[in-house]
Coordinates of C-alpha atoms and ligand atoms in Angstrom, one line a residue:
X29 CA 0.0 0.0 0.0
X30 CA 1.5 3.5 -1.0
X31 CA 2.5 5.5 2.2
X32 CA -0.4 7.9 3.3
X33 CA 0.2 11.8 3.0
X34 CA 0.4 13.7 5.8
X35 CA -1.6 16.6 6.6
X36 CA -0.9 18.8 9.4
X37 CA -3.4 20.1 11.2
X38 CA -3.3 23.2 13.7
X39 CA -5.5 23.9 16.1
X40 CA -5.8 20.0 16.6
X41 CA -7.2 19.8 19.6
X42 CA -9.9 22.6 18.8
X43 CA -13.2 22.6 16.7
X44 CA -12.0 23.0 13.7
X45 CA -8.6 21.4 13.5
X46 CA -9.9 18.7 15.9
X47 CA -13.1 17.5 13.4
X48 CA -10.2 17.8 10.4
X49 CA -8.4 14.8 12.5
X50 CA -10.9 12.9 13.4
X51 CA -12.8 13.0 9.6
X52 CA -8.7 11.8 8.6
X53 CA -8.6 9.4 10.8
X54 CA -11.9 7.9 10.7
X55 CA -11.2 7.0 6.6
X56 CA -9.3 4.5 7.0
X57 CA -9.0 4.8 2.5
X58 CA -8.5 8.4 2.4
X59 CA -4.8 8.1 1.7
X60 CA -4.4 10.7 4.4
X61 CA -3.0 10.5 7.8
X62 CA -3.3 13.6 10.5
X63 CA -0.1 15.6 12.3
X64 CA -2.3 17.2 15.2
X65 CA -0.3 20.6 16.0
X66 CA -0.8 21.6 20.2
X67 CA 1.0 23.8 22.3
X68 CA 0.7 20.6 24.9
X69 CA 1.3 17.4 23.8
X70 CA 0.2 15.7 27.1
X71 CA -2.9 17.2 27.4
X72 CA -6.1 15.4 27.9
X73 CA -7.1 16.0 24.4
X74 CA -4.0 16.1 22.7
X75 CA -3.4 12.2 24.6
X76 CA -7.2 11.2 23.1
X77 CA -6.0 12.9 19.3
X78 CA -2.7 10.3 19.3
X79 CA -5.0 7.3 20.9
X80 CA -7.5 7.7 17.6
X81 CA -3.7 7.7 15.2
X82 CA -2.8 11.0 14.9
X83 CA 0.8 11.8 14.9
X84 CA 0.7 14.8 17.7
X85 CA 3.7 17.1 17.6
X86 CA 4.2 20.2 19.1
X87 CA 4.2 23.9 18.4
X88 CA 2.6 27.1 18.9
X89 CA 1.6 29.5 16.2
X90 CA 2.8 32.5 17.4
X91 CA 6.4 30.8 17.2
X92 CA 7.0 30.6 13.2
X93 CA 10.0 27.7 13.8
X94 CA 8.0 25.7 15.4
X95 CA 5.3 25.6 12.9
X96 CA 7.8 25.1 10.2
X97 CA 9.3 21.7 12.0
X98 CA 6.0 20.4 12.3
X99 CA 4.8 21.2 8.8
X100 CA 8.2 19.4 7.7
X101 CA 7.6 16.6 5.2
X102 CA 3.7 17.3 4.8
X103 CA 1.5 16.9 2.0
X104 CA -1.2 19.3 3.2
X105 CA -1.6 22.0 5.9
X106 CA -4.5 22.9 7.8
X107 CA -4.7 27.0 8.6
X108 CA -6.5 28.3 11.8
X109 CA -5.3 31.3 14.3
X110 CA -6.6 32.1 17.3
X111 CA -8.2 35.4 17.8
X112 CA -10.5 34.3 21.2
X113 CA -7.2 33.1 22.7
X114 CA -6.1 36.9 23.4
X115 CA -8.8 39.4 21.2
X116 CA -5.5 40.8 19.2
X117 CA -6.3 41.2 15.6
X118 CA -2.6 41.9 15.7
X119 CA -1.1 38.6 16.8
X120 CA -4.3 37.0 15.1
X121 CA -2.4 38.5 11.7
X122 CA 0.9 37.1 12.6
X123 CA 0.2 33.2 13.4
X124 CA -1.4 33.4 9.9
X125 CA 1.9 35.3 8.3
X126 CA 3.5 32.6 10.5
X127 CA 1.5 29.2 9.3
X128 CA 2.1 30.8 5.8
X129 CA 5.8 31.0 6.2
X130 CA 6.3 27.9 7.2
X131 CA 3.8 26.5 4.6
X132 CA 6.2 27.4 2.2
X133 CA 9.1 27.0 3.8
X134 CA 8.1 22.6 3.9
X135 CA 6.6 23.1 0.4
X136 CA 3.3 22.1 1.4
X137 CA 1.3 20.8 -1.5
X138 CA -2.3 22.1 -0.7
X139 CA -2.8 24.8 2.2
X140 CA -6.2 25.2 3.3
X141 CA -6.6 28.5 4.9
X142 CA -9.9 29.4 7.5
X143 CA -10.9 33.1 6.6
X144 CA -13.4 35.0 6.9
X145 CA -14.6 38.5 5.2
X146 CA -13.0 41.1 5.6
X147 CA -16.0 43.4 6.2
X148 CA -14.4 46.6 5.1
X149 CA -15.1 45.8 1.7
X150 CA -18.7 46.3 2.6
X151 CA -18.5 48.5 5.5
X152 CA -15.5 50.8 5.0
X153 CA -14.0 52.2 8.1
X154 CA -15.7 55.9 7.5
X155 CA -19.5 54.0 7.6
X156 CA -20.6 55.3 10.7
X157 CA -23.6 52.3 10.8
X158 CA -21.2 50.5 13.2
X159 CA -18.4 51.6 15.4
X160 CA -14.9 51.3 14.1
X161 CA -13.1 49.2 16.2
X162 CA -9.4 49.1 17.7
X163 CA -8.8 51.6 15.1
X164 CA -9.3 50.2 12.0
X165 CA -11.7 47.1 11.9
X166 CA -15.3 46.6 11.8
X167 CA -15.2 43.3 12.8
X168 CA -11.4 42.8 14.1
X169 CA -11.7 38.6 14.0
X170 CA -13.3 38.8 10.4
X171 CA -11.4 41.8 9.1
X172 CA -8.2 40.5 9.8
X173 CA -8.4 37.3 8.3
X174 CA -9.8 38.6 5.3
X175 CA -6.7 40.7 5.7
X176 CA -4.3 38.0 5.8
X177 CA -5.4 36.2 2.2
X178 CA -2.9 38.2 0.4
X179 CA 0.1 36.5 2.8
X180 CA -0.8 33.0 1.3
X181 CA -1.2 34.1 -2.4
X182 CA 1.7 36.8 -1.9
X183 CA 3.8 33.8 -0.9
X184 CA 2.6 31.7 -4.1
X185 CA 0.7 29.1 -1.9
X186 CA -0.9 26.0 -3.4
X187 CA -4.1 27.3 -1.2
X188 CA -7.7 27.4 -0.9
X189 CA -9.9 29.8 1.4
X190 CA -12.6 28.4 3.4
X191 CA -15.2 30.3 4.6
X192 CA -16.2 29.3 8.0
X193 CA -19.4 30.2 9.8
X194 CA -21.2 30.9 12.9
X195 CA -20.9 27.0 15.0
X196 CA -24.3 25.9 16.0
X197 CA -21.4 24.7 18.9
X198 CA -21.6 28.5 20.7
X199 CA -24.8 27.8 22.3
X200 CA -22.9 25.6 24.0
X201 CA -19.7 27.0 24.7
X202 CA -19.7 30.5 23.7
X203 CA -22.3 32.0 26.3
X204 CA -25.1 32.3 23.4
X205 CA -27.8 29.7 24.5
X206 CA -31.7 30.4 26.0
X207 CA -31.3 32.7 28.8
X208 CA -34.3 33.5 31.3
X209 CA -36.1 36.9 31.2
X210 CA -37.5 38.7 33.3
X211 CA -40.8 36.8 32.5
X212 CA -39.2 33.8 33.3
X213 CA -38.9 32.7 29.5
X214 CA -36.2 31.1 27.7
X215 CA -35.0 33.4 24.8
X216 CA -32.3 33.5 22.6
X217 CA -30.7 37.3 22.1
X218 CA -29.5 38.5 18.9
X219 CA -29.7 41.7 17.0
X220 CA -30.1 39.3 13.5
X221 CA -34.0 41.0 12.7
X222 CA -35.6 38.7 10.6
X223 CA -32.7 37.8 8.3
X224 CA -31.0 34.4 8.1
X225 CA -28.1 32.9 9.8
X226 CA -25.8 30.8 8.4
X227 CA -25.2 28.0 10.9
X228 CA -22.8 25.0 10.8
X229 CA -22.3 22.0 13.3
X230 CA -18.5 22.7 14.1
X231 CA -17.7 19.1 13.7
X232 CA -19.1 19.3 9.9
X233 CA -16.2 21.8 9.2
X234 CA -13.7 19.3 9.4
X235 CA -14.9 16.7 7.6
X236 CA -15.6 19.4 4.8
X237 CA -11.8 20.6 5.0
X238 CA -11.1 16.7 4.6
X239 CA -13.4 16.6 1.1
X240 CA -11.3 19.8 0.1
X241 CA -8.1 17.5 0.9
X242 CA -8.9 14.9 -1.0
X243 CA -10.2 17.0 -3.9
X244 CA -7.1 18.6 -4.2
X245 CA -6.7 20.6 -7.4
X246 CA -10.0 21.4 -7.7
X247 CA -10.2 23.7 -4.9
X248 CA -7.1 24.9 -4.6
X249 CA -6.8 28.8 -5.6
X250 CA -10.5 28.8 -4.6
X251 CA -12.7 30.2 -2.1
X252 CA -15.0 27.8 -0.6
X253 CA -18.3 28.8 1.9
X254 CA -19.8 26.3 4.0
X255 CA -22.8 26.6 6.3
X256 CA -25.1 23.6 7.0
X257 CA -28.4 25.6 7.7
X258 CA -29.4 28.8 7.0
X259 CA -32.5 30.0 9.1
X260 CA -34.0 33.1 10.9
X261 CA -33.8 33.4 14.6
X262 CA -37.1 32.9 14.5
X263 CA -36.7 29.4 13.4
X264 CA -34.3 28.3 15.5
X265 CA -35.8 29.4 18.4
X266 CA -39.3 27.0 17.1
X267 CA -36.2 24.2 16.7
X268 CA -34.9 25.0 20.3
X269 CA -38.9 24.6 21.5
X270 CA -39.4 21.4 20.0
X271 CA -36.2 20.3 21.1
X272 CA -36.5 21.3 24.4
X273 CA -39.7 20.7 25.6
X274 CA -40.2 24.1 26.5
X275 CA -40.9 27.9 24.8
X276 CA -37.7 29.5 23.4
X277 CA -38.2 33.0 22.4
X278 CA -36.3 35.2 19.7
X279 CA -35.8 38.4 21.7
X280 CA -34.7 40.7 18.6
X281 CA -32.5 43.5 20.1
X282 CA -30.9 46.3 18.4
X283 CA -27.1 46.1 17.2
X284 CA -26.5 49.0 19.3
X285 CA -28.1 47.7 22.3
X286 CA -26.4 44.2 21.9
X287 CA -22.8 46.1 21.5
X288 CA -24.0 47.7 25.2
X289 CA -24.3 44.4 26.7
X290 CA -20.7 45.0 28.2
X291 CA -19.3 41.4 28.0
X292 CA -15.8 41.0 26.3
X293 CA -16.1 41.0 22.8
X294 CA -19.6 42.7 22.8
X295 CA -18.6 45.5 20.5
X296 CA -17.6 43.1 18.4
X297 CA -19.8 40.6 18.0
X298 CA -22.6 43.7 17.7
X299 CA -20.9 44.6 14.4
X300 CA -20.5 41.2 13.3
X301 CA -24.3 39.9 13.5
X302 CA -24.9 43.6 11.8
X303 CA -22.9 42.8 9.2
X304 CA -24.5 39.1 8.7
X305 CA -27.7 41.0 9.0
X306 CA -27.1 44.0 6.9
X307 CA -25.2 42.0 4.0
X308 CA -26.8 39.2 4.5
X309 CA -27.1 37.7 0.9
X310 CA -23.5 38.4 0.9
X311 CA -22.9 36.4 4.3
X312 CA -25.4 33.4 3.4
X313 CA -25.0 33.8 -0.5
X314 CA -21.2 32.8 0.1
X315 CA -22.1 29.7 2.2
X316 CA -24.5 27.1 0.2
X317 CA -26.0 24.6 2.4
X318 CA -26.6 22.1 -0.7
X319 CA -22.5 23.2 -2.0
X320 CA -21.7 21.5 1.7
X321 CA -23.8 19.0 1.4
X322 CA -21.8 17.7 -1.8
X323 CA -18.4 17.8 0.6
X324 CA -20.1 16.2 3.2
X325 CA -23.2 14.2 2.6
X326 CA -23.6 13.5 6.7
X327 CA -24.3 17.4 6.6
X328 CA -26.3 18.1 9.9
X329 CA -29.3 20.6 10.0
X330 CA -30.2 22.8 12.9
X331 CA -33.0 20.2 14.0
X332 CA -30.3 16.7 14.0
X333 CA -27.2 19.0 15.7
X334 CA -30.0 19.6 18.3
X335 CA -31.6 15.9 19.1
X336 CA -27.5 15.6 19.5
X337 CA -26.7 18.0 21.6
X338 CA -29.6 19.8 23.7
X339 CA -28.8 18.1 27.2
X340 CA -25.0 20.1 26.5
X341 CA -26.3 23.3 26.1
X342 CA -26.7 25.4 29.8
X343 CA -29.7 26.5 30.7
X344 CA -29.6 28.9 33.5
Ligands
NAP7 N1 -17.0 30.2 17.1 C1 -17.4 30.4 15.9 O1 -18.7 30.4 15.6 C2 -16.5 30.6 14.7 C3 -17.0 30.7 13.4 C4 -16.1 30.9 12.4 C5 -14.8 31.1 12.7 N2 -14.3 31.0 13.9 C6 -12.9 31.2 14.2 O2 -12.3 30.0 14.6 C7 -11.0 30.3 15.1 C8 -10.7 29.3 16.2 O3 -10.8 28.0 15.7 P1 -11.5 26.9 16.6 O4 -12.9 27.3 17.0 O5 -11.4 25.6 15.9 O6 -10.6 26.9 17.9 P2 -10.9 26.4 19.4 O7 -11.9 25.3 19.4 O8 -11.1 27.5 20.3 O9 -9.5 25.7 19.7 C9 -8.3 26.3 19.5 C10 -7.2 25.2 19.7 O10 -6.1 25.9 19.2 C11 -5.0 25.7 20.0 N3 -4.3 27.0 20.1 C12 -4.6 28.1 20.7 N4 -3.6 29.0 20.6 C13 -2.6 28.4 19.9 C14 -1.3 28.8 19.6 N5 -0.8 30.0 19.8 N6 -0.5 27.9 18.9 C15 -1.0 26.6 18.6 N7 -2.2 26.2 19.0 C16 -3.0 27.1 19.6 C17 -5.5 25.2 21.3 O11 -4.9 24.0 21.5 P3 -3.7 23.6 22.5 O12 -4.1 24.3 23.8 O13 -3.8 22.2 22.5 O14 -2.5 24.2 21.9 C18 -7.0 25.0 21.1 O15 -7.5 23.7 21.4 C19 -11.1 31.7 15.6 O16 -10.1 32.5 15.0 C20 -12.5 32.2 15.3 O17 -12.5 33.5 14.8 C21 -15.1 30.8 15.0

């Protein structure tokens, strides 16, 4: 049997990087095996990434040797920074100048790179609709990864752009699930109006990126959307009823008064549901469900991510 191509993957032991292992791993004729980048290789999830097969090696992003020794002698590379790790659109722009650098430095075959708009092509900085932020961003996480496209194809890069989305996964982790009112009633908060929202189960992102793998050619110098529902907030809150057993509520606020709601990343977050609101053909337009589908025909909807995960989402 010819030996398997590696692809390195950072951000392993995350969402995105983590689902890219385990779609890899769980092929066993996929002629891909899976390098799992970590900043801890004896981590609890780094240990349960190497039980399932993956080669896990260590290195940080923000230190461009490291990343170069650990995309040594790899086929593929898997592209993700960090900006929730410290909120710098700064650093965020240098561990993707950094996983380019050393992308070409091992002469990586196919580099798949997770972007995002950059939302100043639609909002520019002197569009007073929402706040410029940290000087000059709309939406700093978006922004700045749209900003950092040119480092890959500057650099000549065998790469294609994926277009992530919102993960159905923050009502879980993120803080974003049913809270109680006043009234008592379980309501989901966003300033979304009745436009759509372009969901995705985070694990489906992975096994995506692993179609896009094995695809090769095809997608590379590409730009790729994904999403694996798009529906209003309305919507999901009747899914989160039926799935709960109990009334969800939309409770439609204003941009401005969601940016007010003072926890970290507020202002941020305000501008980037206003832009997915306020470009919204743009933001859902980019990201076809039935497109996704074709990568991954295990594709969940809102309604299946929900029968899965409803007893891990906290309800005050
Ligand atoms: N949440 C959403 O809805 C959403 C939607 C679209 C895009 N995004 C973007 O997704 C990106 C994050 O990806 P994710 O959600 O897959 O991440 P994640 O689940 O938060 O996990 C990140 C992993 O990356 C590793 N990591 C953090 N800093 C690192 C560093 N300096 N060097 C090497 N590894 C590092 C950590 O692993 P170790 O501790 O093992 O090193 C961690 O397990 C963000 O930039 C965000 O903007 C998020």
């Amino acid at each position: 049997m010819a030996e398997k191509k590696i692809i390195a993957v950072a951000g392993a032991t995350g969402a995105q990087g983590g689902g890219l292992v385990r779609a890899i791993l769980n092929d066993k004729s996929s002629g891909f095996t899976a390098r799992a980048l970590t900043r801890n290789v004896n981590s609890d999830k780094a240990k349960a990434l190497a039980k399932l097969g993956a080669e896990v090696v260590a290195a940080d992003v923000s230190d461009l040797e490291s990343v170069k020794r650990a995309f040594t002698g790899a086929y593929g590379a898997f592209c993700v920074t960090f900006f929730w790790e410290h909120l710098s659109p700064e650093k965020e722009f240098i561990e993707a100048t950094n996983l380019a650098k050393a992308a070409k430095h091992a002469g990586v075959q196919h580099v798949i790179w997770s972007t995002l708009e950059d939302t100043r092509k639609w909002v520019p900085l002197s569009d007073n609709r929402m706040p410029t932020l940290m000087g000059k961003y709309k939406v700093p996480h978006c922004d700045v990864k749209g900003e950092a496209d040119h480092v890959f194809t500057d650099l000549g890069l065998p790469v294609t752009f994926l277009l992530t989305t919102f993960y159905w996964d923050n009502f879980i982790y993120f803080g974003m699930g049913p809270k109680k009112g006043p009234d008592g009633k379980l309501a989901i908060t966003l300033p979304m109006g009745d436009k759509k929202l372009a969901g995705i189960a985070a694990e489906d992102i992975g096994k995506c990126t692993h179609t896009l793998f094995k695809k090769g050619r095809e997608f590379i110098g590409k730009r790729v959307g994904i999403s694996g529902e798009q529906l209003t907030l309305a919507q999901m809150a009747a899914a989160f009823t039926k799935a709960l057993g109990q009334e969800v509520r939309y409770h439609e606020v204003s941009a401005d008064a969601y940016r007010s709601f003072g926890f970290p990343g507020a202002d941020e977050l305000g501008n980037m549901f206003q832009f997915f609101r306020d470009f919204n053909d743009v933001f859902c337009g980019a990201r076809s469900p039935d497109f996704t589908r074709s990568l991954n025909p295990a594709l969940q909807t809102f309604d299946a991510w929900l029968a899965q995960n409803k007893s891990r989402i906290p309800l005050e």
